[in-house]
Each structure stands twice: as structure tokens, then as C-alpha cells.
Coordinates of C-alpha atoms in Angstrom, one line a residue:
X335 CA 49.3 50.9 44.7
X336 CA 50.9 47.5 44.1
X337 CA 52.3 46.4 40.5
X338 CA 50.4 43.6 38.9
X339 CA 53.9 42.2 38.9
X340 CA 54.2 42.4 42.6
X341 CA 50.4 41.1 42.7
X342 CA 51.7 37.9 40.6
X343 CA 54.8 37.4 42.6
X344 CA 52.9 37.7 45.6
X345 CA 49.4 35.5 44.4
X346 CA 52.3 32.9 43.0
X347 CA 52.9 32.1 46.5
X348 CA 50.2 30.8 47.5
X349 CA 47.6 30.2 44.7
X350 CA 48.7 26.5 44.5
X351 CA 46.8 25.9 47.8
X352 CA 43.5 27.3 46.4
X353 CA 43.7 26.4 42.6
X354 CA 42.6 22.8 43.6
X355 CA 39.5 24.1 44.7
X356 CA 38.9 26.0 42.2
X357 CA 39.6 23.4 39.4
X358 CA 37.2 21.3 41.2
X359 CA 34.6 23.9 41.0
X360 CA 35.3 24.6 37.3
X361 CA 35.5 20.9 36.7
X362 CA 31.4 20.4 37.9
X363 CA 30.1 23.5 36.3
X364 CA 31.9 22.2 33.3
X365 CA 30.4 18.6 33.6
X366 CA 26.9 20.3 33.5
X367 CA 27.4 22.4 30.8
X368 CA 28.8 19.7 28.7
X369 CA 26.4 16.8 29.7
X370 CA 23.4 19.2 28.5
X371 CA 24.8 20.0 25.1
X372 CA 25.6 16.2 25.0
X373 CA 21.6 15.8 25.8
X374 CA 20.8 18.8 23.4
X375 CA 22.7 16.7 20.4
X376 CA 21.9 13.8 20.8
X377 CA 17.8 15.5 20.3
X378 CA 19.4 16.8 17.2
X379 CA 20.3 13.7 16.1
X380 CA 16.9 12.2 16.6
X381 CA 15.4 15.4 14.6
X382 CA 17.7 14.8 12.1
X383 CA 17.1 11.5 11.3
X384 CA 13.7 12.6 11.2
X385 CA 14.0 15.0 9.0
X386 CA 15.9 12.6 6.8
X387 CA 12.6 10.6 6.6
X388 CA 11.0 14.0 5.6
X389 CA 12.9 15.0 2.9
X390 CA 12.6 11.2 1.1
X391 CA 9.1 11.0 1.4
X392 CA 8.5 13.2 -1.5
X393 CA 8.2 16.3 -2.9
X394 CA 6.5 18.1 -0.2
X395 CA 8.7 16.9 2.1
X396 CA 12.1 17.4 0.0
X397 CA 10.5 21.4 0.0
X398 CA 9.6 21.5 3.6
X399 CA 13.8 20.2 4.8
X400 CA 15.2 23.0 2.1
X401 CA 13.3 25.2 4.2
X402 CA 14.0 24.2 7.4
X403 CA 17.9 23.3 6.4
X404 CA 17.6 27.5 5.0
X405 CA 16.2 28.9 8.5
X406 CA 19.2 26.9 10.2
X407 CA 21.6 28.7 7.9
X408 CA 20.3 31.9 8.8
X409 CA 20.4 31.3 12.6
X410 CA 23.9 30.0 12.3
X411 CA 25.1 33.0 10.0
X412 CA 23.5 35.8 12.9
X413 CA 25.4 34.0 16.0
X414 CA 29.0 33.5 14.0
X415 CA 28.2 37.7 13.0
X416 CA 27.3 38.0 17.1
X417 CA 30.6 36.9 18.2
X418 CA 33.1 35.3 15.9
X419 CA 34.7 32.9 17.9
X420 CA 31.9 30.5 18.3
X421 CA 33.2 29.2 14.4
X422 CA 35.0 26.0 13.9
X423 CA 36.4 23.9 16.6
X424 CA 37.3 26.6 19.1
X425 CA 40.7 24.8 19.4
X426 CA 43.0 27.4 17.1
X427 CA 41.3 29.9 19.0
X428 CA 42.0 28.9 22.5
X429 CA 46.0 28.1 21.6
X430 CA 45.5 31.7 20.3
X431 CA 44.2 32.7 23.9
X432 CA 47.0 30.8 25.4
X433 CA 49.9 32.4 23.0
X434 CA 48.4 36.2 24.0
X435 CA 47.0 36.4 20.4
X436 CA 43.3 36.4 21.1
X437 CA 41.2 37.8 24.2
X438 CA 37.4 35.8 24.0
X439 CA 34.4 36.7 25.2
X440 CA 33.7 33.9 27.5
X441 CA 29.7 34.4 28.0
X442 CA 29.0 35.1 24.4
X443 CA 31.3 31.9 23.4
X444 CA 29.5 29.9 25.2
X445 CA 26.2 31.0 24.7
X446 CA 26.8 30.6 20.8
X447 CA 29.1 27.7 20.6
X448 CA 26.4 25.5 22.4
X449 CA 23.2 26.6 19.9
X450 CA 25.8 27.1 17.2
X451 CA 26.8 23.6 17.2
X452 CA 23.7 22.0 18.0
X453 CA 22.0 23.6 15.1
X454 CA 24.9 23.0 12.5
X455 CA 25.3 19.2 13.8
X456 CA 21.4 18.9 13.4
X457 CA 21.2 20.0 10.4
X458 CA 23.4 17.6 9.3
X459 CA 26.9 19.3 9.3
X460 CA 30.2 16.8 9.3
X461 CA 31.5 18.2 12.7
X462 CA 32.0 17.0 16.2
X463 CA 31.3 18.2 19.7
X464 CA 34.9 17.5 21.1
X465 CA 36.5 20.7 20.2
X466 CA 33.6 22.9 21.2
X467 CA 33.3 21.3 24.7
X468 CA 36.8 21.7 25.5
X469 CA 36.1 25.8 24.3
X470 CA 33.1 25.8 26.2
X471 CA 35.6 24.1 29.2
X472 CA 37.8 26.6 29.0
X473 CA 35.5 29.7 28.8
X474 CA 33.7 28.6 31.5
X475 CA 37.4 28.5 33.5
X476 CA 38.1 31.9 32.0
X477 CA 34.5 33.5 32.8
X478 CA 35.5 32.0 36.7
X479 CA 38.8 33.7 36.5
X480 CA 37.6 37.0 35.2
X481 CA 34.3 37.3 37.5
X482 CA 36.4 36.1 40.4
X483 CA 39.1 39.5 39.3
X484 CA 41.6 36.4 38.9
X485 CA 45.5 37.7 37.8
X486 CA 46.6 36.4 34.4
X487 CA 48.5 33.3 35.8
X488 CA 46.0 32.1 37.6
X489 CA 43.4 32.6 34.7
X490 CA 45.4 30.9 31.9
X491 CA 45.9 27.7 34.3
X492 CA 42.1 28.0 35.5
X493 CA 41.7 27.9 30.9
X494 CA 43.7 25.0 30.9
X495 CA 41.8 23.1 33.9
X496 CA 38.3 23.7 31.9
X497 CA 39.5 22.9 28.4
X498 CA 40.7 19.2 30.0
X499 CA 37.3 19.4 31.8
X500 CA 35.2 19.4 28.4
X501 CA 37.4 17.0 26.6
X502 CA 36.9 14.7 30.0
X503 CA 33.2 15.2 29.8
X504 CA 33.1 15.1 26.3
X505 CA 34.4 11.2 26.0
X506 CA 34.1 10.2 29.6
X507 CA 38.1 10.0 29.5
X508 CA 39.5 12.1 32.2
X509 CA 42.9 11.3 32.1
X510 CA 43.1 11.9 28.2
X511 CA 41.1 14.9 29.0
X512 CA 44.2 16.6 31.3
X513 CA 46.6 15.2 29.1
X514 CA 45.2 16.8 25.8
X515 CA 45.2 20.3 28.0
X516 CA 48.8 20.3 28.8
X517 CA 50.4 18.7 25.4
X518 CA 48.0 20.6 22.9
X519 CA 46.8 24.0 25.1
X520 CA 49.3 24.8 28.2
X521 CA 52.6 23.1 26.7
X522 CA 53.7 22.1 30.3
X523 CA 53.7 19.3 32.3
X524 CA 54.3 20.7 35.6
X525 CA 53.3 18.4 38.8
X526 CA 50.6 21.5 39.9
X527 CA 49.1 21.9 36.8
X528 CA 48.9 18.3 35.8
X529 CA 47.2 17.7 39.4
X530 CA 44.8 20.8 38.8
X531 CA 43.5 19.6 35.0
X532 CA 43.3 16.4 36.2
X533 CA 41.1 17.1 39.5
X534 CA 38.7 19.2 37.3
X535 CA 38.5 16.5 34.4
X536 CA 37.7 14.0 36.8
X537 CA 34.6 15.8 38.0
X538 CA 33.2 17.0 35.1
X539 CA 33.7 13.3 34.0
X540 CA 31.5 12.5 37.2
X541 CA 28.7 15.1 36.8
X542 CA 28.1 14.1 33.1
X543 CA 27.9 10.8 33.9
X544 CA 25.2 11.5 36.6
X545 CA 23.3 13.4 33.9
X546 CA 23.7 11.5 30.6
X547 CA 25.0 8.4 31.8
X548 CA 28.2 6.0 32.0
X549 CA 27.2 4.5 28.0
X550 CA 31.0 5.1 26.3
X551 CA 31.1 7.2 23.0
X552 CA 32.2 4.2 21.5
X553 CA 30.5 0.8 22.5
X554 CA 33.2 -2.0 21.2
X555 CA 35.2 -4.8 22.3
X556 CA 38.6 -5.5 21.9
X557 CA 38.3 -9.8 22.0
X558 CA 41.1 -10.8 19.7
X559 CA 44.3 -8.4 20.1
X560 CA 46.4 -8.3 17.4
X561 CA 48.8 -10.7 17.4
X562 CA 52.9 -10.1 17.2
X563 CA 53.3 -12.4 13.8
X564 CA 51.2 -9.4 12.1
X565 CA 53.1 -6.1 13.7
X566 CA 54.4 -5.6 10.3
X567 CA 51.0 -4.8 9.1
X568 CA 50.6 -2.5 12.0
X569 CA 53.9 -0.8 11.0
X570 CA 53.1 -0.8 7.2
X571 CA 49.3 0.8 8.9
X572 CA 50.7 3.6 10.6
X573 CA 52.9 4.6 7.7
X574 CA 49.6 4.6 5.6
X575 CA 47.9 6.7 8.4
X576 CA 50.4 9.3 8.6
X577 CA 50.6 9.9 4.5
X578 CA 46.5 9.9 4.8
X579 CA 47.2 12.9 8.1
X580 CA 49.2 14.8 6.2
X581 CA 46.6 14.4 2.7
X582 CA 43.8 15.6 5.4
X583 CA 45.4 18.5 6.6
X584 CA 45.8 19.6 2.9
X585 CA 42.8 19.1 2.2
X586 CA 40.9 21.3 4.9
X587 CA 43.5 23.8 4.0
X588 CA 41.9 23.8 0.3
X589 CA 38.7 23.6 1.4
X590 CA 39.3 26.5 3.5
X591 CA 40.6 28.4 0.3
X592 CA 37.3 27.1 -1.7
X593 CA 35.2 29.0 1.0
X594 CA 37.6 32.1 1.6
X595 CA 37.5 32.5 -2.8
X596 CA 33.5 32.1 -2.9
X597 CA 33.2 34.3 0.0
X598 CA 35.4 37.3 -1.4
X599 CA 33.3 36.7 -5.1
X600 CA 30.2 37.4 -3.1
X601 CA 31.8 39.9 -0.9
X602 CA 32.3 41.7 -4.6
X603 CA 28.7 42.4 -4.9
X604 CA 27.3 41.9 -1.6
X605 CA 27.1 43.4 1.5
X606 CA 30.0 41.7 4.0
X607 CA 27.9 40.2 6.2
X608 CA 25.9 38.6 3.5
X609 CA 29.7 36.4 3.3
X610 CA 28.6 34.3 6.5
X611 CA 25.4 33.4 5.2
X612 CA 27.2 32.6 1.8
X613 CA 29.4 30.2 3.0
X614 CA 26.9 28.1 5.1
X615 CA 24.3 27.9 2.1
X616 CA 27.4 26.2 0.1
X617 CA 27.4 23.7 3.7
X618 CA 24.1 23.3 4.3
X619 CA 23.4 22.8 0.1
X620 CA 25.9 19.7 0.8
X621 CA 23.9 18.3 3.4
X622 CA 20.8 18.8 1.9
X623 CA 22.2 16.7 -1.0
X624 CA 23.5 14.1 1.6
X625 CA 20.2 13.8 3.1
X626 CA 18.8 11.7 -0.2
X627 CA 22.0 10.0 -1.9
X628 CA 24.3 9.6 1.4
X629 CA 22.4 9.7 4.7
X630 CA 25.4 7.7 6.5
X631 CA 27.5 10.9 6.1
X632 CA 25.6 13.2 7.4
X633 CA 26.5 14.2 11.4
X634 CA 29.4 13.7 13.2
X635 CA 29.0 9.8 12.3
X636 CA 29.9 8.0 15.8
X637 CA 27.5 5.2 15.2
X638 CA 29.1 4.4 12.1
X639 CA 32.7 2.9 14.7
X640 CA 30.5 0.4 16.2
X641 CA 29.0 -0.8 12.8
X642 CA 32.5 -0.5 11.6
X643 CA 34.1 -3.0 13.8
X644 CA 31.1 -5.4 14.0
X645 CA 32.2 -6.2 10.2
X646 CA 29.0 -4.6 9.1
X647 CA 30.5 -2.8 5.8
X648 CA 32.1 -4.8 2.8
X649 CA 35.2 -3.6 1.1
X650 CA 34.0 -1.7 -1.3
X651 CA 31.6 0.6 0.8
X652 CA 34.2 1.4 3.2
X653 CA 35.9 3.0 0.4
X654 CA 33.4 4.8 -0.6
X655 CA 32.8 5.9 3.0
X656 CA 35.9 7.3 3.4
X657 CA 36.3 9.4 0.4
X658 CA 32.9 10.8 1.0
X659 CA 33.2 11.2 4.5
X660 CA 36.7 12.9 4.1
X661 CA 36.0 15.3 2.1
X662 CA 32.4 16.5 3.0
X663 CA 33.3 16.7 6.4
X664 CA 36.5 19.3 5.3
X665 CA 34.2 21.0 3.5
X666 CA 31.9 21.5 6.1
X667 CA 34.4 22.7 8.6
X668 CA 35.9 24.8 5.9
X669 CA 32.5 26.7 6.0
X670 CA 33.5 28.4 9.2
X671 CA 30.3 27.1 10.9
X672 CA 30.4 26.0 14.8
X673 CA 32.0 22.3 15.2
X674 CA 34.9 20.1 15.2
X675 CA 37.0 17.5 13.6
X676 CA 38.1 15.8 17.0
X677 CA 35.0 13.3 16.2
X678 CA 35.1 13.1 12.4
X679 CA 38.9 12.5 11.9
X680 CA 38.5 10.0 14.7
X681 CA 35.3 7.9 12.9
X682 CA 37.9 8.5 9.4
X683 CA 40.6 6.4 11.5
X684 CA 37.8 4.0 12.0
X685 CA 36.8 3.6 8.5
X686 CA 40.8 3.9 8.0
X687 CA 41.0 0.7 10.0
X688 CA 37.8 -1.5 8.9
X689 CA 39.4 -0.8 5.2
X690 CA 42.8 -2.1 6.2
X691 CA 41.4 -5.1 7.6
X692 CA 39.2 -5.7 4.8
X693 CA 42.1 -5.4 2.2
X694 CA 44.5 -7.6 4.4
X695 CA 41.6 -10.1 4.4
X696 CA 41.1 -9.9 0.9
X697 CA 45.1 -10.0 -0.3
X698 CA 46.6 -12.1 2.4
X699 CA 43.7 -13.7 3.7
X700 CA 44.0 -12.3 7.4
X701 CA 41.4 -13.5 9.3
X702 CA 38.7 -10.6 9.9
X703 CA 38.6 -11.4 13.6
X704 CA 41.1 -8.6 14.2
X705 CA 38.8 -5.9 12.6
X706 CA 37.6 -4.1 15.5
X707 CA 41.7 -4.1 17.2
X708 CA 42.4 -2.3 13.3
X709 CA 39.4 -0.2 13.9
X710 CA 40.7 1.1 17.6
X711 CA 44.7 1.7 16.2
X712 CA 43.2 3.7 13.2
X713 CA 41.6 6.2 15.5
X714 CA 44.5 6.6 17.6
X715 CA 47.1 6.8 14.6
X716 CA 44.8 9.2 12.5
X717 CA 44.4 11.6 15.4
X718 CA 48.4 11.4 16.0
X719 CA 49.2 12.3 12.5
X720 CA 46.2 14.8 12.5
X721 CA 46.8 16.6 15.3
X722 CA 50.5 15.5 16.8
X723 CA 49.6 14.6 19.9
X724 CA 50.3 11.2 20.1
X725 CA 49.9 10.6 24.2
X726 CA 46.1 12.0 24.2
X727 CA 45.9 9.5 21.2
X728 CA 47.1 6.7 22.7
X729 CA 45.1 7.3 26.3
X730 CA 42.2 8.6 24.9
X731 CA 41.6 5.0 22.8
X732 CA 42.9 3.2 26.0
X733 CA 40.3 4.9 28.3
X734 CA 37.4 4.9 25.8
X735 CA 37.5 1.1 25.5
X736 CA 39.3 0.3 28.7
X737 CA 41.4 -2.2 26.5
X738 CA 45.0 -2.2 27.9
X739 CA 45.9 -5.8 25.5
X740 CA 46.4 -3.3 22.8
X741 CA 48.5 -0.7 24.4
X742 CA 51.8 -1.8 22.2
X743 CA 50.0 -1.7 18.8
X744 CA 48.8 1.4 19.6
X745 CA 51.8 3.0 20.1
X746 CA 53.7 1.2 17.2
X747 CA 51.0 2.4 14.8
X748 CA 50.7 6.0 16.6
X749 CA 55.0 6.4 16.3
X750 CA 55.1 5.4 13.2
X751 CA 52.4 7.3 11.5
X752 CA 53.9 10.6 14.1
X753 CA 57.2 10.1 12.2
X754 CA 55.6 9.6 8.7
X755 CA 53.3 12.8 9.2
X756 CA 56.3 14.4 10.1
X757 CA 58.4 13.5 7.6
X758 CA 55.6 14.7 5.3
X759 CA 55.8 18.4 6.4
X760 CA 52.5 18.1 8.1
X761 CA 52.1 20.6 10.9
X762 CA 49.8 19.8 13.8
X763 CA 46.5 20.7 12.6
X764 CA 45.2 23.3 15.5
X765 CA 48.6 25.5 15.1
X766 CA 48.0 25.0 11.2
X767 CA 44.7 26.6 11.9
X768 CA 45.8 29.4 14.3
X769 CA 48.5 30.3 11.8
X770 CA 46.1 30.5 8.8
X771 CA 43.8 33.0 11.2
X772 CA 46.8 34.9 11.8
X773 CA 48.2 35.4 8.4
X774 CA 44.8 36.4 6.9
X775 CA 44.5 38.8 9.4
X776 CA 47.8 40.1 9.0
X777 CA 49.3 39.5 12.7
X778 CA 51.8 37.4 13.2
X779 CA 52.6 37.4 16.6
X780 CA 51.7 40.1 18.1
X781 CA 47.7 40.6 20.0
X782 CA 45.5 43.3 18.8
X783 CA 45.3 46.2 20.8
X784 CA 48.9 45.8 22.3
X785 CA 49.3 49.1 23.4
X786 CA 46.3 48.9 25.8
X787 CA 46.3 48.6 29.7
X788 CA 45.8 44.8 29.4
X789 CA 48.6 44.1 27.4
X790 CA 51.1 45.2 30.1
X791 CA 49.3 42.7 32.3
X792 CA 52.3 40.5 33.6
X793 CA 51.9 36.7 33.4
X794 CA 54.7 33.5 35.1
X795 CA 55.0 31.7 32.4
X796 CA 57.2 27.6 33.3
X797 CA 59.0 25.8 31.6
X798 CA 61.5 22.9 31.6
X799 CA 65.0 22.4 30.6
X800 CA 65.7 19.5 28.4
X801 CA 68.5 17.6 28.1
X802 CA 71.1 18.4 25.1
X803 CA 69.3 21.9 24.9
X804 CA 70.5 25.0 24.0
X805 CA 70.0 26.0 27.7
X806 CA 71.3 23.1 29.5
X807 CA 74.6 24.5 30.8
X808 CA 73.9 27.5 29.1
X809 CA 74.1 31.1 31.3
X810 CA 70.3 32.8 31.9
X811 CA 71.5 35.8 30.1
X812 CA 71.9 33.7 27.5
X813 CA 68.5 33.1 27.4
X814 CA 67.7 36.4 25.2
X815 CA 64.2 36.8 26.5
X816 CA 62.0 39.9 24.7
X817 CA 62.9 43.3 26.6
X818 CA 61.0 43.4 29.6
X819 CA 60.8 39.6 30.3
X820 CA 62.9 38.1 33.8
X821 CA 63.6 34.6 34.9
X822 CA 62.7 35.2 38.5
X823 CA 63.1 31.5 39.9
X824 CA 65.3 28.8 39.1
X825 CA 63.3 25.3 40.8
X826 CA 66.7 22.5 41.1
X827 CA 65.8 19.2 43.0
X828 CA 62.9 20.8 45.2
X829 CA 65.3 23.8 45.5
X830 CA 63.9 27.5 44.7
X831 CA 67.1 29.7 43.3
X832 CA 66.8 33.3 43.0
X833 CA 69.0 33.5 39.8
X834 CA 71.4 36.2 38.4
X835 CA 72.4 36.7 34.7
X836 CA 75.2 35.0 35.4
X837 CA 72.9 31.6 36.9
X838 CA 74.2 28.7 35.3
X839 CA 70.9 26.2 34.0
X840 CA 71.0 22.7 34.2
X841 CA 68.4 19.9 32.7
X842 CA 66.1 19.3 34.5
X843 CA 65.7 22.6 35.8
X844 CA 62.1 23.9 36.1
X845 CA 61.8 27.9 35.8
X846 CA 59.9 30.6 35.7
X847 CA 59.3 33.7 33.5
X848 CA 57.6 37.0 34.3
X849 CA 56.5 38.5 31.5
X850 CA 53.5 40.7 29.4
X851 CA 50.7 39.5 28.2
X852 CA 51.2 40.8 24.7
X853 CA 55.3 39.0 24.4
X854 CA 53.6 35.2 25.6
X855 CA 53.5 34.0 22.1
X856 CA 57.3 35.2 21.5
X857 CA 58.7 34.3 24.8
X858 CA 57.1 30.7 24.2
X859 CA 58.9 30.4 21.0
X860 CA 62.1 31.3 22.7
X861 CA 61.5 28.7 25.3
X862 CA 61.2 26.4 22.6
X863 CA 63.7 27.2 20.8
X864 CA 66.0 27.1 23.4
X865 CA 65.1 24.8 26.2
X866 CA 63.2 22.3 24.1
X867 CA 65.2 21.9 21.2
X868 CA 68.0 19.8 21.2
X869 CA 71.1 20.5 19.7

């Protein structure tokens, strides 16, 4: 019987020719998927608002939306007990997938993430669809890997093809959509892969649009850029943005402590699974109490961007908005119920930027002209201190309001609130996340069950050396790989290199590691370590 390493040396070969195809197939049954839980929120939304008009009408109908708001709950609570995964943004949980740290369900993920987030978004949860399509991308590129009997390579790049599919479909940005997949989920930015992501994204980009329509996310105009005289404001912008990244990502880290402490005290005199259903009462108890002092937080709040840059909030009720909005919409993530904060943190960059503007107009007297351009940069330089993916910041903003005159202040505001966030200790959000999972469940990097069959399954991992790195000029058996993992090809100038220990590696050099499934998430930080980092 052949190896499975054999199998992936052999696949390896010729894969590239097919995988294409395949991302093109994954790409429209992504599209669909996506543009119907698009359709399927934006009828929760309606209901919502609704049910807003309910619960103010009196006390009959104050009763009735406790009710209703209580039966959510409950459905939420029994598909988060049916499969786990379906909770939060689904982002932590597919870099775990990608590191060898968790193995998902892809049918069940799928099935609950859509009702899961349609029900907590419509009943008026702080929490955005972005994450959950890209998981519900990437499952849908896993399910066609594992039904198709699909070797471990292949399935992870088919994971990464899907996951830019969803965030394509999600925002209508394709390009942003491959480039999130490779900087935040695959790490590489190989020719095949980049190809292969950005095939799929652009169909699912073009069967959503078929369905729900070519209407952007985010319906503004850029007509007065910023203009050079006022870049120091941009500069002094994105400092403020990346101190208010790294106060965010503290934030959902204590909010996430607030839930995990209520859920062990009822864990103390409850039964376990009562914990679920604990911690989205505390959620939906917010919303209820948004639905009659604070309607405009309640949802994922997109609407509120173009209001925001129309100049239709004074001073003083953008900064209410944003304390409100920041920390109810941590809170509800910190629930554990389905939903992201792709959406939220980018409509708190909004509010971030109508703010600014404001306050510029009101101590410098800066005409308020430039509001919406402040609007656009504070999305794009929250999300890079947020997250720390400043190029799927920067295109996503470009593509979702096809405004290239504001290219340069969005990378001056995105750099500098990168270095700031930095510089504040803030790690990238989804890999704070994943390590949080991880430590409470006292792994650290190492997959569950690594002593079974599937753990042995081999995988070719790439990678590229940088210059100044460890590696460049360095020996490959001075690579130290885990025991059991080989560089079997060396790719120099469009030349493939069959290398020995004593191989010498050069930047620039693109290779390729054959290793287990269960030693990905060590052999990545290797590759980090020592082709990435320079010294």
C-alpha cells in the first residue's frame, strides 16, 4: 500500500493543475451559501426593528420581546451544546484548524453557524457576519476536500480558497477577500495559492451579487480627500487608533473573563450545560435593555457608517456611541454566542473617525467636509490595530468604496496605528483568541487525540526565506525541524533543488516541508522563527 507521504509527494505533482477548478467550484457554492445568510440577515434585521416597535409600545409588548428574546436564548444555547464551534467569530477556530490544533465538523459548522448567527444578530446581539462567512467559506472548502477523500495539503489550501470566498462574498471585495486568507489564515503568499484564493473569491463575489445584489456594505463617497496640509492629523489619528486597538483587545479579554467567572458561579450549582444558557441570558438581558434606552446599538450597526459620514451625529452623541457601542458589543461576543467583530470593530473605526473630525472641527476649526475621508481611514486603522493585518485593511476600504484618492492616508494612518498597537503589546486579536482557547483548555500546541491514525497524516507545508533571516545563508540542517519533519524541495529562480543537510539556503528561496499533522503548529513557529525573523 502506498504511504500518505508518497501519496502527497505524488498528488504534489500535479494537484496545481486541478486546484483551479476546484477553487472555482468552492468559490460558487460559497457565493450561495453566503448571499442566503446575507438574505436571511438582512430579514432579521427587519424583524428586529420590529420587534423594537413591540417592546416600546407598552407593557404587553415589553412582556411579549422578553419572551421572544428568552426562546432565542434557548435556541442559541442548544446549537453552541450541538457542536461547539459555531461560537464566536469562527476565525480563532479556523487558524486553530490551520496550526493542527482543531479538526471541525464542517456540516454541523455550517448548519449552526448560519441559524446561530442569524438568531443572535436578530435578536439584537453586537456581532457581524464577516467572520462567520469566511468559517462557513472554509467549511464548505473542507467538507469538498473531505467528501472528495482529498490529502491534507490539498484540503488546507482548498480551507484557505473558501475562507477568502466568504470574506469576498461577505463585502463584495474579492481581492481583500484572498488577501485576508493568506496574511491572517494560510501565512503564505505563494503565486499558486494566491491565484487559487483569488479565483474562488472572485466567484463567490459574482454569485452573491447575482442573488443579493451589487448594493456595497457601505454606500459613501469619498468627494473631498484629505488634503497634505492636514497629514499630521492623520498621523496624530492613527496613533489614537492604535492606543484605542490595543484598549479593545483588553477589553474583550475582560469581558471574556466576566462571562468565563459568571459561568463557573453557575456551573457551582448548576448542571454544566445550564453554563451556555447562562451566559447568553447575561447577552440577550443587554439587548433587551438596548431595545428601549439605546436602539442604535443594537445589531451589527452598518447603517450607522453612512449616517456617520453624512455628518448626521453631533459631537457629543458620537461619544456616547462609541463607549456604548464598544463595550456592549465586547460583551456580547464575550458571551460565546455565534458572530463576529469584523463588522462591529469596523462601524467603531467609523464612529472613531466622525469623532476625530468633529473634535478637529470643534478645536481647530477643520472644515467638516473631510468627515466621511476620517470616517473611511478610521475603519481601516482600527481593523489594522485590531487585528494586524494591515494589507486586507487597506484593500478592503479601497475595494468597498472604490476610492483610490485616499490610498496614501490610508496607509499613513494604518502604519502608524500598526506600530502604535505594536508598541502597546497588543497581539493580533484572532491569535489572542486561539491562545486564550488553548490555555483554558490546557493545550498548548499540541491537537487532541495526537496519537490517532490522523495525526500521522503527512502535510507540505511552504514557506519563504527572508532576507537578514536566520536561514538566509544558513545550512538546512540548521533548520532544527521537529523529529520526523524533511525539507524535500528547495524552489531557487524557477529551479526545483532536491536538497541535502548540507544545502545551503538563500533569500528568496521558496521551500517545502513534509510533515505531520499533529507538529504544523510547531514547525510553523520554527519557520517563523527562523526564516521570517530577521536578525
Amino acid at each position: 500500500m502506498e504511504s500518505n507521504a508518497a501519496k502527497n509527494l505524488r498528488r504534489h505533482k500535479t494537484f496545481k493543475y486541478v486546484l483551479l477548478v476546484e477553487g472555482l467550484i468552492i468559490g460558487a457554492i460559497t457565493g450561495v451559501f453566503v448571499a442566503l445568510f446575507r438574505l436571511a440577515l438582512i430579514k432579521a434585521d427587519g424583524l428586529r426593528e420590529q420587534l423594537v416597535g413591540i417592546a416600546q409600545s407598552g407593557l404587553k409588548g415589553a412582556v411579549i420581546t422578553a419572551g421572544i428574546l428568552l426562546v432565542i436564548a434557548v435556541l442559541v444555547a442548544l446549537l453552541l451544546e450541538w457542536e461547539p464551534e459555531c461560537s464566536g467569530s469562527g476565525i480563532p477556530q479556523l487558524e486553530g484548524e490551520m496550526r493542527g490544533l482543531i479538526d471541525m465538523n464542517w456540516w454541523k459548522v455550517i448548519a449552526s453557524k448560519f441559524c446561530g448567527c442569524v438568531l443572535s444578530i436578530g435578536g439584537g446581539l453586537a456581532l457581524g457576519r464577516e467572520g462567520p462567512c469566511v468559517q462557513l467559506g472554509a467549511m464548505v472548502g473542507k467538507g469538498f476536500a473531505r467528501t472528495g477523500r482529498r490529502l491534507l495539503t490539498e484540503e488546507r489550501l482548498l480551507i484557505t480558497c473558501g475562507a477568502g470566498a466568504g470574506l469576498s462574498a461577505a463585502f463584495g471585495a474579492p481581492l481583500a477577500g484572498a488577501i485576508f486568507a493568506l496574511e491572517e489564515l494560510h501565512k503564505n503568499f505563494s503565486v499558486l495559492v494566491l491565484i487559487t484564493t483569488m479565483g474562488a473569491a472572485a466567484v463567490a463575489d459574482f454569485v452573491a451579487a447575482n442573488i443579493v445584489g451589487l448594493e456595497p456594505v457601505f454606500n459613501i463617497e469619498v468627494v473631498n480627500s484629505i488634503p497634505l496640509k492636514l497629514y499630521w492629523a492623520l498621523v496624530l489619528f492613527g496613533a489614537l487608533l492604535g492606543a484605542f486597538g490595543a484598549l479593545y483587545n483588553k477589553l474583550l479579554d475582560l469581558q471574556q473573563d466576566f462571562f468565563g467567572r459568571a459561568g463557573g458561579v453557575v456551573k457551582g450549582f448548576a448542571n454544566g450545560r445550564f453554563v451556555k444558557f447562562a451566559k447568553l441570558l447575561v447577552a440577550f438581558a443587554m439587548s433587551y435593555i438596548m431595545f428601549f434606552i439605546y436602539p442604535t446599538a443594537l445589531g451589527s450597526g452598518s447603517h450607522l457608517v453612512t449616517e456617520i459620514s453624512a455628518g448626521d451625529f453631533a459631537l457629543k452623541a458620537l461619544a456616547v456611541m462609541i463607549v456604548i457601542k464598544l463595550v456592549y458589543s465586547t460583551g456580547c461576543f464575550g458571551s460565546g454566542a455565534p458572530g463576529g467583530i469584523f463588522l462591529p470593530l469596523l462601524v467603531l473605526g467609523a464612529i472613531s473617525g466622525g469623532l476625530y473630525s468633529r473634535t478637529l472641527t470643534a478645536l481647530f476649526g477643520i472644515d467638516q467636509q473631510y468627515i466621511t475621508a476620517f470616517v473611511i481611514v478610521g475603519m481601516a486603522g482600527l481593523f489594522t490595530a485590531i487585528v494586524k493585518a494591515p494589507t486586507t485593511g487597506i484593500i478592503l476600504i479601497t475595494e468597498m468604496t472604490a476610492d483610490f484618492s485616499s490610498l496614501l492616508a490610508l496607509v499613513t494612518v494604518s502604519l502608524t496605528a500598526f506600530i502604535v498597537a505594536d508598541f502597546c503589546g497588543s497581539e493580533p486579536v484572532y491569535e489572542q483568541l486561539l491562545n486564550r482557547r488553548m490555555r483554558q483548555e490546557g493545550r498548548d500546541a499540541k491537537p487532541e487525540n495526537s496519537a490517532s491514525p490522523e495525526a500521522g497524516e503527512r502535510v507540505i507545508l511552504k514557506a519563504d526565506v527572508h532576507v537578514g533571516s536566520m536561514m538566509d545563508g544558513g545550512k538546512v540542517e540548521d533548520m532544527e525541524l521537529p523529529e520526523g519533519c524533511l525539507i524535500v524541495a528547495v524552489l531557487r529562480h524557477n529551479v526545483e533543488v532536491i536538497p541535502s543537510g548540507s544545502t545551503e539556503l538563500l533569500a528568496g528561496d521558496h521551500i517545502e516541508i513534509l510533515c505531520r499533522k499533529v507538529d504544523i503548529d510547531e514547525t510553523v513557529a520554527v519557520i517563523q522563527e527562523k526564516c521570517e525573523v530577521c536578525i
